[in-house]
Amino acid sequence: MPHPAHALDAQEQSTLVTAAAAAPSVLNTQPWSFTAGPRGIDVHADPGRAPAATASAARDVHLSCGAAVFNARVALARLGRGARTEVLPEAGDPLLVARVTVADEPPDPELEALYHCVGRRRTNRYPFRPQAVPAGLMLLLYDAAAWEGATLRALDEEPEYQRVLTLIRKAAWTEDERAREDRAALLGAGSGPPVLPVENLGPVPRGLSEGPAVRDLADGLDLPGRGTATFEQHPTLAVLETADDDPVSWVAGGQALERVLLEATGRGVAASFANQPLEDAELREDVSSSAAHFGHPQMVLRLGYPLTVPPAAPRRPEAEVLRGVEP
Ligand SMILES: Cc1cc2nc3c(=O)[nH]c(=O)nc-3n(C[C@H](O)[C@H](O)[C@H](O)COP(=O)(O)O)c2cc1C
């Protein structure tokens, strides 16, 4: 048990919840809820909120929740506390993804230093500057993923780069009809409010005959106010991989993803994702079929230096995501 002096007051608990809720999530569905108390925060999965038709549905929920877990750890460090993280702590409750509690040890300064990036990070679906992310910085991001037990595989050599790019394009043509309809409904073609405003979707890509590596989430939807843009020809691409492919690994993958994204944000590098080949079981196999691969692909990242910064994507209010007190 932590020393009573380490107990979190109501304001500090709210800081944890706000940080956790700022994490990236599949289609901004925020498939989570939280229980906060003096000892820390529980992160619960809420799979009913996320798209169900893709082969990646369960993974995407765990990856999203893992990113929320990482932000909670960062916030605890900011609050001057050490953190203990238990992933899937109760065998009888698979929706309890993780418990992050105050530990009787000093905060991790590396995590504390990332706190200022939690609210600044954005998924950026606008064109980036033509420069590649330098190799030294990619190494730093590799280390960030490695700290969390994952591998960030930079696609920095041919033919691997073109091979994965081709899979990204192929996935856009072959997407399952039900998955496409689910996505369209979430983005404004359905009855509910859209999960993402058009400012967050970025412009409709043009100018590259075979399609850029940016994913147009609203492909085929006629949403007013988007505009069009030419994207960088050769974005920096990387695949986040985990050695195993089970819920514990996906939660680790989500924490690694957020650590990479916060480190990148702090250095002026933005990211968007081209996960469409990972949402199809066969294409996902192909993404990982390179001789040099380390493990199972969880996220495909497009990294670069932004020209435009989108607004923060909306979040559900704290009252809605907080399902109670006392972890
Ligand atoms: C598991 C997962 C998969 C995602 N897949 C994609 C994707 O394929 N394309 C994309 O543009 N964004 C993708 N995203 C980013 C989310 O859409 C984004 O986090 C969400 O809209 C919230 O916006 P924010 O990251 O700016 O806070 C993904 C995020 C997660 C966690």
GROMACS .gro file of C-alpha atoms and ligand atoms in nm:
model
  358
    1MET     CA    1   0.000   0.000   0.000
    2PRO     CA    2   0.131   0.346  -0.078
    3HIS     CA    3   0.212   0.585   0.205
    4PRO     CA    4  -0.106   0.785   0.293
    5ALA     CA    5   0.079   1.106   0.205
    6HIS     CA    6   0.083   0.979  -0.154
    7ALA     CA    7  -0.298   0.956  -0.174
    8LEU     CA    8  -0.446   1.149  -0.465
    9ASP     CA    9  -0.698   1.425  -0.394
   10ALA     CA   10  -1.002   1.489  -0.616
   11GLN     CA   11  -0.817   1.742  -0.833
   12GLU     CA   12  -0.529   1.501  -0.888
   13GLN     CA   13  -0.767   1.219  -0.974
   14SER     CA   14  -0.927   1.445  -1.233
   15THR     CA   15  -0.581   1.519  -1.378
   16LEU     CA   16  -0.531   1.144  -1.429
   17VAL     CA   17  -0.868   1.101  -1.599
   18THR     CA   18  -0.817   1.401  -1.829
   19ALA     CA   19  -0.473   1.277  -1.934
   20ALA     CA   20  -0.597   0.922  -1.995
   21ALA     CA   21  -0.890   1.050  -2.201
   22ALA     CA   22  -0.655   1.257  -2.420
   23ALA     CA   23  -0.505   0.936  -2.565
   24PRO     CA   24  -0.551   0.845  -2.933
   25SER     CA   25  -0.821   0.589  -3.002
   26VAL     CA   26  -0.956   0.401  -3.299
   27LEU     CA   27  -1.169   0.650  -3.497
   28ASN     CA   28  -1.183   0.867  -3.184
   29THR     CA   29  -1.442   0.628  -3.041
   30GLN     CA   30  -1.273   0.646  -2.696
   31PRO     CA   31  -1.361   0.284  -2.615
   32TRP     CA   32  -1.291   0.319  -2.244
   33SER     CA   33  -1.421   0.425  -1.907
   34PHE     CA   34  -1.229   0.501  -1.589
   35THR     CA   35  -1.259   0.449  -1.216
   36ALA     CA   36  -1.047   0.693  -1.016
   37GLY     CA   37  -0.968   0.708  -0.646
   38PRO     CA   38  -0.698   0.809  -0.396
   39ARG     CA   39  -0.481   0.514  -0.502
   40GLY     CA   40  -0.494   0.570  -0.879
   41ILE     CA   41  -0.701   0.484  -1.182
   42ASP     CA   42  -0.855   0.176  -1.342
   43VAL     CA   43  -0.886   0.172  -1.722
   44HIS     CA   44  -1.183  -0.033  -1.846
   45ALA     CA   45  -1.242  -0.129  -2.209
   46ASP     CA   46  -1.578  -0.040  -2.365
   47PRO     CA   47  -1.568  -0.241  -2.688
   48GLY     CA   48  -1.929  -0.154  -2.770
   49ARG     CA   49  -1.817   0.196  -2.870
   50ALA     CA   50  -1.560   0.083  -3.131
   51PRO     CA   51  -1.616  -0.044  -3.488
   52ALA     CA   52  -1.675  -0.418  -3.477
   53ALA     CA   53  -1.652  -0.527  -3.842
   54THR     CA   54  -1.274  -0.516  -3.888
   55ALA     CA   55  -1.036  -0.804  -3.811
   56SER     CA   56  -0.855  -0.562  -3.580
   57ALA     CA   57  -1.156  -0.474  -3.361
   58ALA     CA   58  -1.036  -0.629  -3.033
   59ARG     CA   59  -0.677  -0.522  -3.091
   60ASP     CA   60  -0.776  -0.164  -3.163
   61VAL     CA   61  -0.971  -0.138  -2.837
   62HIS     CA   62  -0.674  -0.269  -2.636
   63LEU     CA   63  -0.428  -0.046  -2.821
   64SER     CA   64  -0.646   0.257  -2.750
   65CYS     CA   65  -0.679   0.165  -2.381
   66GLY     CA   66  -0.303   0.101  -2.364
   67ALA     CA   67  -0.239   0.454  -2.488
   68ALA     CA   68  -0.472   0.584  -2.213
   69VAL     CA   69  -0.276   0.379  -1.957
   70PHE     CA   70   0.050   0.538  -2.070
   71ASN     CA   71  -0.097   0.888  -2.033
   72ALA     CA   72  -0.214   0.800  -1.680
   73ARG     CA   73   0.142   0.693  -1.593
   74VAL     CA   74   0.277   1.019  -1.732
   75ALA     CA   75   0.023   1.221  -1.533
   76LEU     CA   76   0.109   1.034  -1.212
   77ALA     CA   77   0.475   1.121  -1.268
   78ARG     CA   78   0.374   1.483  -1.320
   79LEU     CA   79   0.187   1.469  -0.989
   80GLY     CA   80   0.512   1.365  -0.824
   81ARG     CA   81   0.421   0.998  -0.775
   82GLY     CA   82   0.577   0.674  -0.882
   83ALA     CA   83   0.342   0.440  -1.068
   84ARG     CA   84   0.271   0.068  -1.053
   85THR     CA   85   0.094  -0.067  -1.360
   86GLU     CA   86  -0.087  -0.400  -1.362
   87VAL     CA   87  -0.219  -0.512  -1.700
   88LEU     CA   88  -0.536  -0.725  -1.698
   89PRO     CA   89  -0.507  -0.756  -1.317
   90GLU     CA   90  -0.824  -0.961  -1.264
   91ALA     CA   91  -0.864  -1.289  -1.450
   92GLY     CA   92  -1.243  -1.273  -1.407
   93ASP     CA   93  -1.273  -0.926  -1.558
   94PRO     CA   94  -1.115  -0.911  -1.906
   95LEU     CA   95  -1.257  -0.560  -1.960
   96LEU     CA   96  -1.046  -0.425  -1.673
   97VAL     CA   97  -0.751  -0.348  -1.898
   98ALA     CA   98  -0.516  -0.201  -1.641
   99ARG     CA   99  -0.480  -0.059  -1.294
  100VAL     CA  100  -0.233   0.226  -1.247
  101THR     CA  101  -0.167   0.300  -0.880
  102VAL     CA  102   0.062   0.522  -0.679
  103ALA     CA  103   0.383   0.337  -0.588
  104ASP     CA  104   0.599   0.420  -0.290
  105GLU     CA  105   0.890   0.528  -0.507
  106PRO     CA  106   0.997   0.849  -0.681
  107PRO     CA  107   0.834   0.948  -1.010
  108ASP     CA  108   1.007   0.856  -1.335
  109PRO     CA  109   1.159   1.183  -1.465
  110GLU     CA  110   1.145   1.060  -1.826
  111LEU     CA  111   0.769   1.018  -1.799
  112GLU     CA  112   0.723   1.347  -1.619
  113ALA     CA  113   0.906   1.523  -1.903
  114LEU     CA  114   0.644   1.396  -2.149
  115TYR     CA  115   0.346   1.546  -1.967
  116HIS     CA  116   0.353   1.876  -2.157
  117CYS     CA  117   0.305   1.680  -2.481
  118VAL     CA  118  -0.013   1.499  -2.371
  119GLY     CA  119  -0.242   1.790  -2.462
  120ARG     CA  120  -0.035   1.897  -2.764
  121ARG     CA  121  -0.027   1.565  -2.947
  122ARG     CA  122  -0.258   1.542  -3.248
  123THR     CA  123  -0.317   1.289  -3.520
  124ASN     CA  124  -0.225   1.506  -3.818
  125ARG     CA  125  -0.387   1.412  -4.152
  126TYR     CA  126  -0.255   1.721  -4.330
  127PRO     CA  127   0.046   1.721  -4.566
  128PHE     CA  128   0.389   1.724  -4.400
  129ARG     CA  129   0.705   1.902  -4.513
  130PRO     CA  130   0.897   1.698  -4.772
  131GLN     CA  131   1.190   1.626  -4.533
  132ALA     CA  132   1.221   1.277  -4.385
  133VAL     CA  133   1.248   1.234  -4.009
  134PRO     CA  134   1.626   1.204  -3.945
  135ALA     CA  135   1.768   0.862  -3.861
  136GLY     CA  136   1.888   0.981  -3.519
  137LEU     CA  137   1.537   1.083  -3.423
  138MET     CA  138   1.395   0.756  -3.554
  139LEU     CA  139   1.641   0.578  -3.323
  140LEU     CA  140   1.513   0.777  -3.029
  141LEU     CA  141   1.156   0.677  -3.120
  142TYR     CA  142   1.273   0.316  -3.154
  143ASP     CA  143   1.404   0.340  -2.797
  144ALA     CA  144   1.074   0.485  -2.677
  145ALA     CA  145   0.889   0.182  -2.816
  146ALA     CA  146   1.153  -0.055  -2.677
  147TRP     CA  147   1.105   0.084  -2.323
  148GLU     CA  148   0.748  -0.039  -2.345
  149GLY     CA  149   0.843  -0.377  -2.488
  150ALA     CA  150   0.760  -0.308  -2.854
  151THR     CA  151   0.956  -0.248  -3.174
  152LEU     CA  152   0.923   0.051  -3.404
  153ARG     CA  153   1.039  -0.085  -3.740
  154ALA     CA  154   1.136   0.206  -3.963
  155LEU     CA  155   1.062   0.132  -4.330
  156ASP     CA  156   1.380   0.303  -4.439
  157GLU     CA  157   1.491   0.067  -4.712
  158GLU     CA  158   1.366  -0.050  -5.047
  159PRO     CA  159   1.201  -0.275  -5.144
  160GLU     CA  160   1.037  -0.293  -4.801
  161TYR     CA  161   0.906   0.066  -4.816
  162GLN     CA  162   0.732   0.014  -5.150
  163ARG     CA  163   0.605  -0.326  -5.044
  164VAL     CA  164   0.421  -0.188  -4.739
  165LEU     CA  165   0.306   0.120  -4.933
  166THR     CA  166   0.150  -0.112  -5.190
  167LEU     CA  167  -0.033  -0.299  -4.911
  168ILE     CA  168  -0.164   0.031  -4.773
  169ARG     CA  169  -0.303   0.121  -5.116
  170LYS     CA  170  -0.440  -0.226  -5.178
  171ALA     CA  171  -0.625  -0.220  -4.844
  172ALA     CA  172  -0.801   0.101  -4.943
  173TRP     CA  173  -0.940  -0.069  -5.258
  174THR     CA  174  -1.033  -0.398  -5.096
  175GLU     CA  175  -1.189  -0.277  -4.772
  176ASP     CA  176  -1.476  -0.489  -4.644
  177GLU     CA  177  -1.811  -0.323  -4.722
  178ARG     CA  178  -1.941  -0.353  -4.366
  179ALA     CA  179  -1.624  -0.196  -4.223
  180ARG     CA  180  -1.657   0.090  -4.472
  181GLU     CA  181  -2.021   0.145  -4.374
  182ASP     CA  182  -1.937   0.143  -4.000
  183ARG     CA  183  -1.669   0.403  -4.059
  184ALA     CA  184  -1.896   0.617  -4.276
  185ALA     CA  185  -2.168   0.607  -4.007
  186LEU     CA  186  -1.921   0.719  -3.740
  187LEU     CA  187  -1.791   1.001  -3.960
  188GLY     CA  188  -2.122   1.165  -4.031
  189ALA     CA  189  -2.320   0.952  -4.273
  190GLY     CA  190  -2.515   0.798  -3.984
  191SER     CA  191  -2.771   0.938  -3.742
  192GLY     CA  192  -2.535   1.032  -3.457
  193PRO     CA  193  -2.294   1.326  -3.443
  194PRO     CA  194  -1.964   1.257  -3.626
  195VAL     CA  195  -1.679   1.125  -3.411
  196LEU     CA  196  -1.436   1.361  -3.587
  197PRO     CA  197  -1.496   1.711  -3.729
  198VAL     CA  198  -1.376   1.772  -4.087
  199GLU     CA  199  -1.084   1.983  -3.955
  200ASN     CA  200  -0.941   1.664  -3.801
  201LEU     CA  201  -0.993   1.455  -4.114
  202GLY     CA  202  -0.761   1.682  -4.310
  203PRO     CA  203  -0.796   1.752  -4.683
  204VAL     CA  204  -0.887   1.503  -4.954
  205PRO     CA  205  -0.552   1.385  -5.098
  206ARG     CA  206  -0.484   1.465  -5.462
  207GLY     CA  207  -0.195   1.469  -5.703
  208LEU     CA  208  -0.049   1.123  -5.656
  209SER     CA  209  -0.179   0.884  -5.916
  210GLU     CA  210  -0.147   0.579  -5.693
  211GLY     CA  211  -0.256   0.746  -5.372
  212PRO     CA  212  -0.039   0.872  -5.088
  213ALA     CA  213   0.040   0.693  -4.763
  214VAL     CA  214  -0.201   0.916  -4.580
  215ARG     CA  215  -0.528   0.746  -4.502
  216ASP     CA  216  -0.839   0.935  -4.601
  217LEU     CA  217  -1.071   0.812  -4.328
  218ALA     CA  218  -1.367   0.972  -4.507
  219ASP     CA  219  -1.282   0.827  -4.848
  220GLY     CA  220  -1.598   0.820  -5.060
  221LEU     CA  221  -1.796   1.048  -4.826
  222ASP     CA  222  -1.902   1.387  -4.948
  223LEU     CA  223  -1.833   1.597  -4.639
  224PRO     CA  224  -1.853   1.974  -4.693
  225GLY     CA  225  -1.558   2.196  -4.603
  226ARG     CA  226  -1.267   1.955  -4.653
  227GLY     CA  227  -1.070   2.097  -4.944
  228THR     CA  228  -0.801   1.902  -5.130
  229ALA     CA  229  -0.420   1.894  -5.100
  230THR     CA  230  -0.112   1.732  -5.247
  231PHE     CA  231   0.075   1.522  -4.993
  232GLU     CA  232   0.447   1.464  -4.952
  233GLN     CA  233   0.575   1.206  -5.202
  234HIS     CA  234   0.788   0.996  -4.969
  235PRO     CA  235   0.669   1.016  -4.607
  236THR     CA  236   0.862   0.852  -4.327
  237LEU     CA  237   0.682   0.524  -4.250
  238ALA     CA  238   0.725   0.286  -3.959
  239VAL     CA  239   0.545  -0.020  -3.823
  240LEU     CA  240   0.494  -0.070  -3.451
  241GLU     CA  241   0.526  -0.440  -3.371
  242THR     CA  242   0.495  -0.663  -3.067
  243ALA     CA  243   0.655  -1.003  -3.014
  244ASP     CA  244   0.326  -1.169  -2.922
  245ASP     CA  245  -0.027  -1.104  -3.033
  246ASP     CA  246  -0.255  -1.128  -2.730
  247PRO     CA  247  -0.443  -0.875  -2.513
  248VAL     CA  248  -0.142  -0.817  -2.284
  249SER     CA  249   0.077  -0.744  -2.589
  250TRP     CA  250  -0.184  -0.511  -2.740
  251VAL     CA  251  -0.199  -0.308  -2.417
  252ALA     CA  252   0.182  -0.291  -2.420
  253GLY     CA  253   0.162  -0.188  -2.786
  254GLY     CA  254  -0.077   0.095  -2.697
  255GLN     CA  255   0.159   0.219  -2.427
  256ALA     CA  256   0.450   0.201  -2.671
  257LEU     CA  257   0.247   0.387  -2.933
  258GLU     CA  258   0.173   0.674  -2.697
  259ARG     CA  259   0.531   0.690  -2.572
  260VAL     CA  260   0.652   0.717  -2.932
  261LEU     CA  261   0.389   0.980  -3.016
  262LEU     CA  262   0.464   1.196  -2.710
  263GLU     CA  263   0.841   1.179  -2.773
  264ALA     CA  264   0.776   1.274  -3.136
  265THR     CA  265   0.545   1.562  -3.037
  266GLY     CA  266   0.814   1.702  -2.809
  267ARG     CA  267   1.050   1.715  -3.106
  268GLY     CA  268   0.808   1.877  -3.349
  269VAL     CA  269   0.724   1.553  -3.532
  270ALA     CA  270   0.359   1.469  -3.603
  271ALA     CA  271   0.198   1.138  -3.698
  272SER     CA  272  -0.100   0.995  -3.873
  273PHE     CA  273  -0.171   0.629  -3.930
  274ALA     CA  274  -0.230   0.404  -4.226
  275ASN     CA  275  -0.369   0.103  -4.042
  276GLN     CA  276  -0.598  -0.014  -4.320
  277PRO     CA  277  -0.387  -0.323  -4.408
  278LEU     CA  278  -0.394  -0.425  -4.041
  279GLU     CA  279  -0.773  -0.428  -4.041
  280ASP     CA  280  -0.776  -0.720  -4.287
  281ALA     CA  281  -0.641  -1.052  -4.158
  282GLU     CA  282  -0.466  -1.151  -4.484
  283LEU     CA  283  -0.309  -0.815  -4.560
  284ARG     CA  284  -0.186  -0.793  -4.203
  285GLU     CA  285   0.007  -1.117  -4.255
  286ASP     CA  286   0.171  -0.953  -4.555
  287VAL     CA  287   0.271  -0.644  -4.358
  288SER     CA  288   0.467  -0.869  -4.124
  289SER     CA  289   0.608  -1.106  -4.383
  290SER     CA  290   0.942  -0.929  -4.430
  291ALA     CA  291   1.253  -1.130  -4.346
  292ALA     CA  292   1.367  -0.859  -4.105
  293HIS     CA  293   1.043  -0.842  -3.911
  294PHE     CA  294   1.039  -0.868  -3.537
  295GLY     CA  295   0.681  -0.950  -3.459
  296HIS     CA  296   0.315  -0.875  -3.510
  297PRO     CA  297   0.225  -0.538  -3.665
  298GLN     CA  298  -0.005  -0.325  -3.450
  299MET     CA  299   0.012   0.023  -3.606
  300VAL     CA  300   0.144   0.174  -3.932
  301LEU     CA  301   0.275   0.524  -3.868
  302ARG     CA  302   0.333   0.810  -4.110
  303LEU     CA  303   0.569   1.057  -3.944
  304GLY     CA  304   0.680   1.402  -4.047
  305TYR     CA  305   0.713   1.773  -3.985
  306PRO     CA  306   0.371   1.939  -3.998
  307LEU     CA  307   0.277   2.240  -4.209
  308THR     CA  308  -0.068   2.268  -4.048
  309VAL     CA  309  -0.172   2.175  -3.696
  310PRO     CA  310  -0.533   2.054  -3.660
  311PRO     CA  311  -0.743   2.142  -3.356
  312ALA     CA  312  -0.761   1.894  -3.070
  313ALA     CA  313  -1.009   1.621  -3.158
  314PRO     CA  314  -1.318   1.635  -2.931
  315ARG     CA  315  -1.344   1.413  -2.625
  316ARG     CA  316  -1.637   1.281  -2.425
  317PRO     CA  317  -1.689   1.483  -2.104
  318GLU     CA  318  -1.527   1.356  -1.786
  319ALA     CA  319  -1.870   1.288  -1.630
  320GLU     CA  320  -1.937   1.040  -1.910
  321VAL     CA  321  -1.607   0.850  -1.904
  322LEU     CA  322  -1.575   0.840  -1.525
  323ARG     CA  323  -1.782   0.547  -1.407
  324GLY     CA  324  -1.706   0.577  -1.038
  325VAL     CA  325  -1.449   0.634  -0.770
  326GLU     CA  326  -1.209   0.401  -0.590
  327PRO     CA  327  -1.010   0.158  -0.804
  328LIG     C1  328  -0.568   0.154  -3.265
  328LIG     C2  329  -0.575   0.283  -3.341
  328LIG     C3  330  -0.590   0.280  -3.481
  328LIG     C4  331  -0.595   0.399  -3.554
  328LIG     N1  332  -0.602   0.393  -3.691
  328LIG     C5  333  -0.598   0.508  -3.761
  328LIG     C6  334  -0.591   0.505  -3.904
  328LIG     O1  335  -0.583   0.399  -3.967
  328LIG     N2  336  -0.589   0.622  -3.970
  328LIG     C7  337  -0.591   0.742  -3.905
  328LIG     O2  338  -0.589   0.845  -3.972
  328LIG     N3  339  -0.596   0.749  -3.769
  328LIG     C8  340  -0.598   0.634  -3.697
  328LIG     N4  341  -0.596   0.640  -3.561
  328LIG     C9  342  -0.594   0.771  -3.492
  328LIG    C10  343  -0.730   0.807  -3.435
  328LIG     O3  344  -0.824   0.826  -3.538
  328LIG    C11  345  -0.714   0.932  -3.347
  328LIG     O4  346  -0.636   0.899  -3.236
  328LIG    C12  347  -0.847   0.987  -3.300
  328LIG     O5  348  -0.921   1.037  -3.408
  328LIG    C13  349  -0.830   1.097  -3.195
  328LIG     O6  350  -0.756   1.205  -3.247
  328LIG     P1  351  -0.619   1.253  -3.183
  328LIG     O7  352  -0.521   1.140  -3.199
  328LIG     O8  353  -0.581   1.376  -3.264
  328LIG     O9  354  -0.642   1.284  -3.039
  328LIG    C14  355  -0.588   0.523  -3.486
  328LIG    C15  356  -0.572   0.525  -3.346
  328LIG    C16  357  -0.564   0.407  -3.274
  328LIG    C17  358  -0.542   0.411  -3.126
   0.00000   0.00000   0.00000
